[in-house]
Tab-separated table of C-alpha atoms in Angstrom:
chain	number	residue	atom	x	y	z
A	16	MET	CA	-54.794	27.528	3.897
A	17	SER	CA	-54.316	26.040	7.288
A	18	SER	CA	-54.994	22.557	6.013
A	19	ILE	CA	-52.778	19.843	7.508
A	20	LEU	CA	-52.518	18.181	4.083
A	21	ILE	CA	-51.156	21.355	2.545
A	22	LYS	CA	-48.564	21.678	5.306
A	23	ARG	CA	-47.439	18.080	4.838
A	24	SER	CA	-47.149	18.537	1.094
A	25	LEU	CA	-44.965	21.568	1.547
A	26	GLY	CA	-42.851	19.641	4.065
A	27	VAL	CA	-42.267	16.790	1.604
A	28	ALA	CA	-41.417	19.242	-1.115
A	29	GLY	CA	-38.759	20.864	1.066
A	30	VAL	CA	-36.831	17.653	1.735
A	31	THR	CA	-34.893	17.645	-1.527
A	32	GLY	CA	-34.129	21.340	-1.395
A	33	GLY	CA	-32.712	20.729	2.095
A	34	LEU	CA	-29.760	18.952	0.499
A	35	LEU	CA	-28.201	22.348	-0.003
A	36	LEU	CA	-30.821	25.076	0.167
A	37	VAL	CA	-33.658	26.219	2.363
A	38	GLY	CA	-36.568	26.784	-0.016
A	39	ALA	CA	-37.810	30.315	-0.160
A	40	GLY	CA	-41.557	30.664	0.515
A	41	VAL	CA	-44.054	33.065	-0.963
A	42	SER	CA	-44.128	36.459	0.737
A	43	LEU	CA	-47.402	38.337	0.682
A	44	ALA	CA	-47.966	41.718	2.390
A	45	ASP	CA	-51.041	43.753	3.288
A	46	ASP	CA	-49.943	46.976	4.939
A	47	GLY	CA	-52.944	49.050	3.865
A	48	SER	CA	-50.655	51.637	2.237
A	49	ALA	CA	-52.132	53.686	-0.618
A	50	THR	CA	-48.768	54.825	-1.865
A	51	ASP	CA	-47.399	53.135	-4.979
A	52	SER	CA	-43.837	51.997	-4.583
A	53	PHE	CA	-41.306	49.877	-6.402
A	54	GLY	CA	-38.151	48.330	-4.966
A	55	LEU	CA	-35.279	46.327	-6.495
A	56	SER	CA	-32.204	44.953	-4.736
A	57	GLN	CA	-29.486	42.518	-5.742
A	58	GLY	CA	-26.029	41.525	-4.608
A	59	SER	CA	-23.210	39.124	-5.339
A	60	GLY	CA	-19.895	38.113	-3.789
A	61	GLU	CA	-16.938	35.780	-4.077
A	62	ALA	CA	-14.346	34.482	-1.589
A	63	ALA	CA	-11.337	32.246	-2.083
A	64	VAL	CA	-8.680	30.756	0.204
A	65	SER	CA	-5.467	29.001	-0.820
A	66	ALA	CA	-2.634	27.688	1.360
A	67	PRO	CA	-0.073	25.693	-0.658
A	68	ILE	CA	2.780	24.017	1.232
A	69	SER	CA	5.781	22.310	-0.378
A	70	LEU	CA	8.650	20.362	1.203
A	71	GLY	CA	11.446	19.536	-1.216
A	72	GLY	CA	12.165	16.084	0.160
A	73	LEU	CA	13.973	14.643	3.137
A	74	SER	CA	17.080	12.473	3.393
A	75	LEU	CA	18.554	11.002	6.552
A	76	GLY	CA	21.600	8.743	6.863
A	77	LEU	CA	23.584	7.079	9.621
A	78	ALA	CA	26.767	5.012	9.205
A	79	THR	CA	28.762	3.349	11.987
A	80	GLU	CA	31.943	1.283	11.994
A	81	SER	CA	33.985	-0.370	14.736
A	82	ALA	CA	37.078	-2.606	14.728
A	83	GLN	CA	38.946	-4.584	17.383
A	84	SER	CA	42.116	-6.689	17.362
A	85	SER	CA	44.234	-8.488	19.947
A	86	GLY	CA	47.176	-10.903	20.027
A	87	SER	CA	49.690	-12.657	22.254
A	88	SER	CA	52.952	-14.585	21.945
A	89	THR	CA	54.653	-16.769	24.567
A	90	THR	CA	58.058	-18.550	24.310
A	91	THR	CA	59.302	-20.944	26.969
A	92	THR	CA	62.820	-22.468	26.977
A	93	THR	CA	63.948	-25.231	29.303
A	94	ASP	CA	66.665	-27.896	29.356
A	95	GLU	CA	64.251	-30.186	27.495
A	96	GLY	CA	63.607	-27.813	24.627
A	97	THR	CA	61.699	-24.723	23.455
A	98	ALA	CA	57.966	-24.086	23.147
A	99	THR	CA	56.408	-21.129	21.330
A	100	GLU	CA	52.695	-20.273	21.246
A	101	THR	CA	50.989	-17.405	19.360
A	102	ARG	CA	47.382	-16.190	19.150
A	103	GLN	CA	45.666	-13.444	17.131
A	104	ASP	CA	42.023	-12.257	17.053
A	105	ALA	CA	40.360	-9.502	14.995
A	106	SER	CA	36.801	-8.357	14.388
A	107	GLN	CA	35.085	-5.557	12.474
A	108	THR	CA	31.461	-4.375	12.308
A	109	SER	CA	29.843	-1.725	10.110
A	110	SER	CA	26.252	-0.625	9.552
A	111	ASP	CA	24.446	1.805	7.298
A	112	LEU	CA	20.920	3.208	7.592
A	113	GLY	CA	19.215	5.612	5.207
A	114	ILE	CA	15.792	7.212	4.822
A	115	ASP	CA	14.736	9.138	1.727
A	116	VAL	CA	11.414	10.930	1.302
A	117	GLY	CA	10.452	12.537	-1.987
A	118	GLU	CA	8.909	15.954	-2.450
A	119	ILE	CA	5.807	16.576	-0.355
A	120	THR	CA	3.152	19.048	-1.464
A	121	VAL	CA	-0.139	20.073	0.131
A	122	ASP	CA	-2.392	22.615	-1.577
A	123	PRO	CA	-5.701	23.174	0.207
A	124	ALA	CA	-7.974	25.688	-1.500
A	125	ALA	CA	-11.588	26.788	-1.222
A	126	MET	CA	-13.788	29.089	-3.289
A	127	MET	CA	-17.294	30.385	-2.644
A	128	SER	CA	-19.530	32.606	-4.737
A	129	GLY	CA	-23.165	33.699	-4.446
A	130	ALA	CA	-25.771	36.092	-5.732
A	131	THR	CA	-29.148	37.330	-4.516
A	132	ALA	CA	-31.903	39.372	-6.146
A	133	SER	CA	-35.338	40.595	-5.006
A	134	GLN	CA	-38.113	42.757	-6.464
A	135	GLN	CA	-41.339	43.953	-4.851
A	136	SER	CA	-44.103	46.441	-5.572
A	137	SER	CA	-47.301	47.273	-3.708
A	138	GLY	CA	-50.291	49.534	-3.926
A	139	ASP	CA	-53.975	49.487	-3.029
A	140	ASP	CA	-53.460	46.363	-0.880
A	141	ALA	CA	-52.045	44.479	-3.874
A	142	ALA	CA	-48.489	43.165	-3.736
A	143	ALA	CA	-46.168	41.182	-5.958
A	144	GLY	CA	-42.598	40.177	-5.366
A	145	THR	CA	-39.837	37.844	-6.507
A	146	THR	CA	-36.669	36.703	-4.769
A	147	SER	CA	-33.828	34.452	-5.905
A	148	THR	CA	-30.578	33.209	-4.436
A	149	GLU	CA	-27.793	31.044	-5.812
A	150	GLY	CA	-24.426	29.899	-4.520
A	151	VAL	CA	-21.452	27.728	-5.374
A	152	ALA	CA	-18.825	26.324	-2.981
A	153	GLU	CA	-15.772	24.342	-4.009
A	154	ALA	CA	-13.010	22.854	-1.830
A	155	VAL	CA	-9.908	20.928	-2.889
A	156	ALA	CA	-6.965	19.652	-0.855
A	157	PRO	CA	-4.488	17.664	-2.974
A	158	VAL	CA	-1.644	15.941	-1.112
A	159	SER	CA	1.372	14.406	-2.848
A	160	VAL	CA	4.304	12.489	-1.367
A	161	GLY	CA	7.063	11.712	-3.848
A	162	GLY	CA	7.882	8.296	-2.396
A	163	VAL	CA	9.563	6.898	0.696
A	164	ALA	CA	12.591	4.601	0.770
A	165	LEU	CA	14.222	3.023	3.803
A	166	THR	CA	17.507	1.116	3.398
A	167	GLY	CA	19.837	-0.486	5.904
A	168	SER	CA	22.708	-2.953	6.078
A	169	THR	CA	24.963	-4.489	8.706
A	170	THR	CA	28.264	-6.266	8.060
A	171	SER	CA	30.472	-8.068	10.555
A	172	GLN	CA	33.791	-9.865	10.060
A	173	ASP	CA	35.965	-11.818	12.469
A	174	ALA	CA	39.199	-13.779	12.232
A	175	SER	CA	41.349	-15.728	14.653
A	176	ALA	CA	44.620	-17.674	14.411
A	177	HIS	CA	46.421	-19.953	16.846
A	178	GLY	CA	49.790	-21.685	16.502
A	179	SER	CA	52.338	-23.469	18.656
A	180	THR	CA	55.713	-25.157	18.108
A	181	VAL	CA	57.474	-27.449	20.557
A	182	THR	CA	61.076	-28.608	19.954
A	183	ASP	CA	62.883	-31.008	22.280
A	184	ASP	CA	66.595	-31.339	22.864
A	185	GLN	CA	66.801	-34.260	20.380
A	186	GLY	CA	65.656	-32.083	17.494
A	187	ALA	CA	62.137	-33.501	17.286
A	188	SER	CA	59.335	-30.952	16.902
A	189	VAL	CA	55.570	-30.712	16.869
A	190	THR	CA	53.856	-27.799	15.129
A	191	GLU	CA	50.124	-27.193	15.440
A	192	GLY	CA	47.965	-24.385	14.132
A	193	ALA	CA	44.424	-23.329	13.351
A	194	THR	CA	42.739	-20.394	11.634
A	195	SER	CA	39.110	-19.336	11.489
A	196	THR	CA	37.390	-16.560	9.531
A	197	GLY	CA	33.738	-15.552	9.271
A	198	SER	CA	31.613	-12.792	7.816
A	199	SER	CA	27.933	-11.907	7.656
A	200	THR	CA	25.974	-9.203	5.872
A	201	THR	CA	22.313	-8.383	6.364
A	202	SER	CA	20.656	-5.756	4.190
A	203	GLY	CA	17.090	-4.627	3.684
A	204	VAL	CA	15.012	-2.158	1.726
A	205	LEU	CA	11.493	-0.829	2.154
A	206	GLY	CA	10.041	1.557	-0.380
A	207	LEU	CA	6.692	3.123	-1.156
A	208	GLY	CA	6.081	4.760	-4.511
A	209	GLU	CA	4.554	8.160	-5.070
A	210	THR	CA	1.359	8.624	-3.104
A	211	MET	CA	-1.345	11.101	-4.100
A	212	LEU	CA	-4.595	12.108	-2.410
A	213	ASP	CA	-6.889	14.610	-4.124
A	214	PRO	CA	-10.203	15.171	-2.325
A	215	VAL	CA	-12.636	17.521	-4.071
A	216	ALA	CA	-16.058	18.797	-3.018
A	217	VAL	CA	-18.371	20.990	-5.085
A	218	LEU	CA	-21.766	22.309	-3.907
A	219	ASP	CA	-24.102	24.223	-6.199
A	220	GLY	CA	-27.621	25.430	-5.425
A	221	SER	CA	-30.277	27.994	-6.147
A	222	ALA	CA	-33.681	28.992	-4.746
A	223	TRP	CA	-36.437	31.309	-5.983
A	224	SER	CA	-39.925	32.450	-5.029
A	225	ALA	CA	-42.627	34.599	-6.602
A	226	GLY	CA	-45.880	35.777	-5.052
A	227	SER	CA	-48.749	38.069	-5.893
A	228	ALA	CA	-51.891	39.322	-4.145
A	229	SER	CA	-54.957	41.082	-5.517
A	230	ASP	CA	-57.689	42.518	-3.335
A	231	ALA	CA	-55.911	41.268	-0.222
A	232	ARG	CA	-58.995	42.039	1.893
A	233	ASP	CA	-60.642	39.047	0.265
A	234	ASP	CA	-57.732	36.846	1.413
A	235	ALA	CA	-56.758	36.034	-2.166
A	236	ALA	CA	-53.170	34.917	-2.751
A	237	ALA	CA	-51.050	33.013	-5.273
A	238	GLY	CA	-47.400	32.085	-5.230
A	239	THR	CA	-44.703	29.734	-6.483
A	240	SER	CA	-41.324	28.734	-5.042
A	241	GLY	CA	-38.612	26.233	-5.799
A	242	GLY	CA	-35.048	25.205	-5.286
A	243	THR	CA	-32.335	23.012	-6.798
A	244	GLY	CA	-29.141	21.611	-5.316
A	245	ASP	CA	-26.137	19.591	-6.476
A	246	VAL	CA	-23.353	17.984	-4.438
A	247	ASP	CA	-20.295	16.395	-6.059
A	248	LEU	CA	-17.729	14.622	-3.865
A	249	SER	CA	-14.652	12.669	-4.883
A	250	SER	CA	-11.439	11.601	-3.197
A	251	PRO	CA	-9.087	9.717	-5.517
A	252	VAL	CA	-6.167	7.926	-3.838
A	253	ASN	CA	-3.118	6.607	-5.681
A	254	LEU	CA	-0.453	4.514	-3.929
A	255	GLY	CA	2.598	4.007	-6.110
A	256	GLY	CA	3.414	0.447	-5.062
A	257	LEU	CA	5.410	-1.229	-2.331
A	258	THR	CA	8.889	-2.729	-2.485
A	259	ALA	CA	10.314	-4.713	0.418
A	260	GLY	CA	13.254	-7.051	0.625
A	261	ILE	CA	15.805	-8.518	2.996
A	262	THR	CA	18.988	-10.454	2.241
A	263	ASP	CA	21.228	-12.364	4.628
A	264	GLU	CA	24.653	-13.626	3.505
A	265	ARG	CA	27.072	-15.624	5.639
A	266	SER	CA	30.428	-17.338	5.063
A	267	SER	CA	32.991	-19.119	7.215
A	268	ALA	CA	36.290	-20.929	6.706
A	269	ASP	CA	38.316	-23.052	9.168
A	270	GLU	CA	41.681	-24.739	8.858
A	271	ALA	CA	43.717	-26.866	11.286
A	272	TRP	CA	47.027	-28.658	10.813
A	273	THR	CA	49.613	-30.696	12.701
A	274	MET	CA	53.217	-31.496	11.699
A	275	ARG	CA	55.375	-33.950	13.654
A	276	THR	CA	59.086	-34.387	12.911
A	277	ASP	CA	61.479	-36.732	14.750
A	278	GLY	CA	65.198	-36.377	15.214
A	279	ASP	CA	65.948	-38.458	12.093
A	280	GLY	CA	63.907	-36.164	9.843
A	281	ASP	CA	60.919	-38.430	9.407
A	282	ALA	CA	57.624	-36.525	9.427
A	283	ALA	CA	53.873	-37.061	9.655
A	284	TRP	CA	51.220	-34.452	9.120
A	285	THR	CA	47.459	-33.880	9.002
A	286	ARG	CA	45.419	-30.991	7.681
A	287	THR	CA	41.648	-30.330	7.667
A	288	GLU	CA	39.805	-27.517	5.908
A	289	THR	CA	36.142	-26.530	5.805
A	290	ALA	CA	34.274	-23.705	4.086
A	291	ASP	CA	30.562	-22.818	4.216
A	292	GLU	CA	28.512	-20.153	2.464
A	293	SER	CA	24.804	-19.310	2.605
A	294	ALA	CA	22.551	-16.636	1.145
A	295	THR	CA	18.869	-16.124	1.914
A	296	SER	CA	16.680	-13.524	0.239
A	297	LEU	CA	13.035	-12.585	0.811
A	298	GLY	CA	11.206	-9.932	-1.194
A	299	LEU	CA	7.831	-8.445	-2.052
A	300	THR	CA	6.734	-6.005	-4.736
A	301	THR	CA	3.252	-4.705	-5.439
A	302	GLY	CA	1.791	-2.658	-8.215
A	303	GLY	CA	0.030	0.614	-7.699
A	304	LEU	CA	-3.262	0.818	-5.843
A	305	THR	CA	-5.836	3.283	-7.108
A	306	ALA	CA	-9.155	4.023	-5.465
A	307	ASP	CA	-11.560	6.747	-6.545
A	308	PRO	CA	-14.572	6.988	-4.248
A	309	ALA	CA	-17.073	9.499	-5.570
A	310	ALA	CA	-20.660	10.531	-4.888
A	311	TRP	CA	-23.128	12.682	-6.789
A	312	LEU	CA	-26.309	14.030	-5.204
A	313	GLN	CA	-28.872	16.139	-7.060
A	314	GLY	CA	-32.314	17.338	-5.985
A	315	SER	CA	-35.018	19.853	-6.757
A	316	THR	CA	-38.253	21.057	-5.214
A	317	ALA	CA	-41.132	23.238	-6.431
A	318	GLN	CA	-44.451	24.442	-5.012
A	319	ALA	CA	-47.405	26.391	-6.395
A	320	LEU	CA	-50.299	27.765	-4.280
A	321	GLY	CA	-53.559	29.596	-4.998
A	322	ALA	CA	-56.428	30.604	-2.671
A	323	ARG	CA	-59.650	32.648	-2.681
A	324	ASP	CA	-62.393	32.913	-0.077
A	325	ASP	CA	-60.741	30.301	2.149
A	326	ALA	CA	-60.616	27.875	-0.780
A	327	ALA	CA	-57.146	26.651	-1.748
A	328	GLU	CA	-55.499	24.606	-4.420
A	329	GLY	CA	-51.872	23.782	-4.913
A	330	ALA	CA	-49.199	21.412	-6.141
A	331	SER	CA	-45.756	20.359	-4.951
A	332	ALA	CA	-43.057	18.125	-6.401
A	333	THR	CA	-39.659	16.831	-5.345
A	334	SER	CA	-37.036	14.791	-7.164
A	335	GLY	CA	-33.621	13.455	-6.248
A	336	ASP	CA	-30.784	11.434	-7.766
A	337	LEU	CA	-27.936	9.734	-5.912
A	338	SER	CA	-24.948	7.936	-7.403
A	339	VAL	CA	-22.048	6.415	-5.502
A	340	ALA	CA	-19.059	4.736	-7.162
A	341	THR	CA	-15.855	3.398	-5.685
A	342	PRO	CA	-13.617	1.892	-8.376
A	343	ILE	CA	-10.585	0.073	-6.994
A	344	MET	CA	-7.665	-1.087	-9.134
A	345	PHE	CA	-4.659	-3.038	-7.849
A	346	GLY	CA	-1.601	-3.609	-10.021
A	347	GLY	CA	-0.763	-7.085	-8.683
A	348	ALA	CA	1.934	-8.428	-6.386
A	349	ASP	CA	4.971	-10.714	-6.469
A	350	ALA	CA	6.690	-12.381	-3.522
A	351	TRP	CA	9.721	-14.646	-3.528
A	352	LEU	CA	12.067	-16.555	-1.250
A	353	THR	CA	15.443	-18.021	-2.212
A	354	ASP	CA	18.000	-19.928	-0.195
A	355	GLU	CA	21.427	-21.125	-1.373
A	356	ARG	CA	23.915	-23.116	0.694
A	357	THR	CA	27.310	-24.580	-0.217
A	358	SER	CA	29.850	-26.487	1.844
A	359	TRP	CA	33.304	-27.871	1.115
A	360	SER	CA	35.634	-29.984	3.240
A	361	SER	CA	39.056	-31.531	2.796
A	362	ALA	CA	41.097	-33.908	4.966
A	363	THR	CA	44.747	-34.728	4.297
A	364	GLU	CA	47.127	-37.201	5.916
A	365	GLY	CA	50.788	-37.717	4.978
A	366	VAL	CA	54.044	-39.365	6.061
A	367	ARG	CA	57.623	-38.915	4.925
A	368	THR	CA	60.660	-41.143	5.541
A	369	ASP	CA	64.096	-41.216	3.998
A	370	ASP	CA	62.959	-42.869	0.758
A	371	VAL	CA	59.128	-42.790	0.719
A	372	THR	CA	56.511	-40.017	0.848
A	373	ARG	CA	52.772	-40.803	0.924
A	374	GLU	CA	49.867	-38.345	1.067
A	375	SER	CA	46.123	-39.010	0.901
A	376	THR	CA	43.449	-36.321	0.446
A	377	SER	CA	39.684	-36.673	0.577
A	378	GLU	CA	37.414	-33.818	-0.606
A	379	ARG	CA	33.634	-33.373	-0.526
A	380	ALA	CA	31.406	-30.595	-1.846
A	381	ASP	CA	27.648	-30.101	-1.412
A	382	ALA	CA	25.274	-27.427	-2.729
A	383	THR	CA	21.534	-26.874	-2.336
A	384	ARG	CA	19.353	-24.233	-3.924
A	385	SER	CA	15.704	-23.788	-3.026
A	386	GLY	CA	13.210	-21.061	-3.725
A	387	GLY	CA	9.624	-20.183	-4.297
A	388	ALA	CA	7.638	-17.370	-5.871
A	389	LEU	CA	3.987	-16.324	-5.730
A	390	GLY	CA	2.319	-13.814	-7.989
A	391	LEU	CA	-1.086	-12.153	-8.116
A	392	GLY	CA	-2.306	-10.493	-11.288
A	393	GLU	CA	-4.132	-7.209	-11.661
A	394	LEU	CA	-7.395	-6.784	-9.766
A	395	ALA	CA	-10.229	-4.406	-10.603
A	396	LEU	CA	-13.396	-3.908	-8.566
A	397	LEU	CA	-15.931	-1.350	-9.799
A	398	PRO	CA	-18.952	-1.115	-7.484
A	399	GLU	CA	-21.567	1.518	-8.330
A	400	LEU	CA	-24.916	2.368	-6.747
A	401	ALA	CA	-27.564	4.600	-8.315
A	402	ALA	CA	-30.855	5.693	-6.772
A	403	THR	CA	-33.632	7.963	-8.044
A	404	GLY	CA	-36.818	9.188	-6.408
A	405	ASP	CA	-39.713	11.425	-7.375
A	406	SER	CA	-42.852	12.536	-5.516
A	407	ALA	CA	-45.743	14.825	-6.375
A	408	THR	CA	-48.837	16.068	-4.524
A	409	ARG	CA	-51.824	17.994	-5.897
A	410	TRP	CA	-54.872	19.253	-4.016
A	411	GLY	CA	-57.967	21.303	-4.701
A	412	ALA	CA	-60.432	22.898	-2.310
A	413	ASP	CA	-63.757	24.692	-2.439
A	414	ASP	CA	-65.181	26.072	0.819
A	415	GLU	CA	-62.926	23.775	2.897
A	416	ALA	CA	-63.848	20.677	0.861
A	417	GLY	CA	-61.547	19.088	-1.675
A	418	THR	CA	-59.395	16.180	-2.875
A	419	VAL	CA	-55.720	15.345	-2.517
A	420	LEU	CA	-53.706	13.210	-4.979
A	421	GLY	CA	-50.192	11.993	-4.183
A	422	THR	CA	-47.723	9.891	-6.195
A	423	ALA	CA	-44.198	8.650	-5.458
A	424	ASP	CA	-41.779	6.338	-7.242
A	425	GLY	CA	-38.183	5.281	-6.817
A	426	MET	CA	-35.527	2.989	-8.266
A	427	LEU	CA	-32.322	1.433	-6.908
A	428	ASP	CA	-29.629	-0.092	-9.117
A	429	LEU	CA	-26.412	-1.818	-7.933
A	430	THR	CA	-23.550	-3.184	-10.008
A	431	ALA	CA	-20.185	-4.508	-8.830
A	432	PRO	CA	-18.131	-6.025	-11.678
A	433	LEU	CA	-14.935	-7.848	-10.633
A	434	TRP	CA	-11.948	-8.756	-12.770
A	435	PHE	CA	-8.867	-10.642	-11.578
A	436	ASP	CA	-5.965	-11.627	-13.827
A	437	GLY	CA	-5.245	-14.805	-11.843
A	438	ALA	CA	-2.467	-16.143	-9.652
A	439	TRP	CA	0.618	-18.255	-10.133
A	440	ALA	CA	3.150	-20.051	-7.974
A	441	ALA	CA	6.477	-21.699	-8.745
A	442	GLY	CA	9.210	-23.401	-6.766
A	443	THR	CA	12.556	-25.050	-7.263
A	444	LEU	CA	14.738	-27.457	-5.327
A	445	GLN	CA	18.199	-28.374	-6.542
A	446	SER	CA	20.890	-30.416	-4.843
A	447	GLU	CA	24.401	-31.338	-5.970
A	448	SER	CA	27.174	-33.348	-4.326
A	449	ALA	CA	30.657	-34.411	-5.378
A	450	THR	CA	33.525	-36.379	-3.801
A	451	LYS	CA	37.147	-36.865	-4.780
A	452	ASP	CA	39.886	-39.019	-3.230
A	453	THR	CA	43.531	-38.663	-4.191
A	454	ASP	CA	46.457	-40.845	-3.104
A	455	THR	CA	50.057	-39.898	-4.002
A	456	LEU	CA	53.140	-42.102	-3.474
A	457	THR	CA	56.675	-40.856	-4.119
A	458	THR	CA	59.743	-43.135	-4.033
A	459	GLY	CA	63.203	-43.015	-5.503
A	460	GLU	CA	61.807	-44.539	-8.699
A	461	GLY	CA	59.115	-41.821	-9.217
A	462	THR	CA	55.661	-40.650	-8.216
A	463	THR	CA	52.339	-42.434	-8.582
A	464	SER	CA	49.024	-40.547	-8.107
A	465	THR	CA	45.595	-42.162	-8.095
A	466	SER	CA	42.280	-40.247	-8.021
A	467	THR	CA	38.667	-41.376	-7.826
A	468	TRP	CA	35.597	-39.157	-7.925
A	469	SER	CA	31.780	-39.202	-8.045
A	470	SER	CA	28.961	-36.646	-8.423
A	471	ALA	CA	25.164	-36.489	-8.231
A	472	ALA	CA	22.538	-33.838	-9.009
A	473	ASP	CA	18.741	-33.639	-8.524
A	474	THR	CA	16.212	-30.968	-9.522
A	475	VAL	CA	12.492	-30.548	-8.748
A	476	ASP	CA	10.481	-27.586	-10.164
A	477	PRO	CA	6.759	-27.506	-9.227
A	478	SER	CA	4.474	-24.762	-10.606
A	479	LEU	CA	0.824	-23.701	-10.608
A	480	ALA	CA	-1.096	-21.044	-12.542
A	481	THR	CA	-4.732	-19.969	-12.708
A	482	GLY	CA	-6.561	-18.128	-15.454
A	483	PRO	CA	-8.484	-14.854	-15.245
A	484	VAL	CA	-11.523	-14.571	-12.987
A	485	GLN	CA	-14.519	-12.397	-13.825
A	486	GLY	CA	-17.707	-11.702	-11.931
A	487	ASP	CA	-20.489	-9.123	-11.764
A	488	LEU	CA	-22.817	-8.671	-8.806
A	489	ALA	CA	-25.934	-6.795	-9.884
A	490	GLY	CA	-29.269	-5.979	-8.289
A	491	TRP	CA	-32.131	-3.538	-8.762
A	492	ALA	CA	-35.386	-2.540	-7.105
A	493	TRP	CA	-38.297	-0.342	-8.277
A	494	GLY	CA	-41.482	0.807	-6.638
A	495	GLU	CA	-44.427	3.185	-7.157
A	496	LEU	CA	-47.070	4.507	-4.778
A	497	THR	CA	-50.261	6.431	-5.611
A	498	GLY	CA	-52.846	7.723	-3.148
A	499	LEU	CA	-56.119	9.630	-3.433
A	500	GLY	CA	-57.870	11.335	-0.518
A	501	ALA	CA	-60.675	13.794	0.245
A	502	ARG	CA	-60.761	16.733	2.632
A	503	HIS	CA	-63.968	17.928	4.331
């Protein structure tokens, strides 16, 4: 049985069993003992490890606030009159930051079990024996994070005022003043939904052998052996979705005025006012993302041998199956951007004498609103690969002459269906403007007021949408090989 072909056949047969097991060979003994004996042994065992860890969440926060103010007042008196000037400034800033993490759990665990058995008897140079082993190993390590949220905001405000009054010795005066206010707020949020990871591995295998010998002095032997193995791997991942957004809001207002009065009581004045506001927002939301990579591997091997007077015959076979799948599912996404701006202004001029008062005011207002949104529908990708293989070898021999027959076949199959719900986009652009002029005249006979106004508005709303998209990439391959040889 020293044939090279026999050794190669046994080597091929052991490949599949090597996935998990080392095939057990036939054990034959010739100790020349004349004592009958019988032996039986078996054993089994189990082991398990578990180490769960749980953190009940985490929350962090930080808030800050600061304020400042200042002012001054100056009065000067001379022979020509009195002058007074005042100034005030104030500012305030506040911020807020927060982090929240949901419950976190980790639970790694492993379990192993196995069993062995053997039986042997011998007498008069004849021996027979059987052995078998089997084992199972399983490992899991689920991880869960209950979500993460990060929030923050910053607000600042400022205000200033300035005024002065000058009065001469004739009773004429000039009063001037101005005020300015402003504020801004920026806020943001970033959140991730519940995230889960659950890797699992399971290994299962067994091996056996049986041998017998009769009249061992004639070098006669027969035996069989085999093994099977299974491997199952998976690691599902689930991301609960993403939420992100930022908003910036700003506003300001300014006012300035002047009043002039002469010694006779006649007066003239001007006043201007402006106000502006803006708000910009940007955001993104996504659905959950699920991926479930998994692999299955299964194999078996078997051998049978017989020999007498240096003549041998035997057979070996191996088989294996492999499947890999990685389904991916995405819940879609939405993104948007909006921007709103408004402005208002007013200018006033007026005069007053003993019998006539006239005032004219001009106002203008403008507003623009623009925005856009983009959406992606659900996406599913389901690639899967399957492969199978089988091989067999048979040989016969008579006085070191014989034939060898070998066969092998295999198949490969690939599929990758794709499904996409489509995409859409939309936008908007709006603008509005308005003006108003008012003129008021007051005399001893009464008051006359005249107003004129105008307004305009425009809107544009473009949009685009696509339908569902489907596709399926598929491919397969198959082959078979047969060989026949002779040994001399």
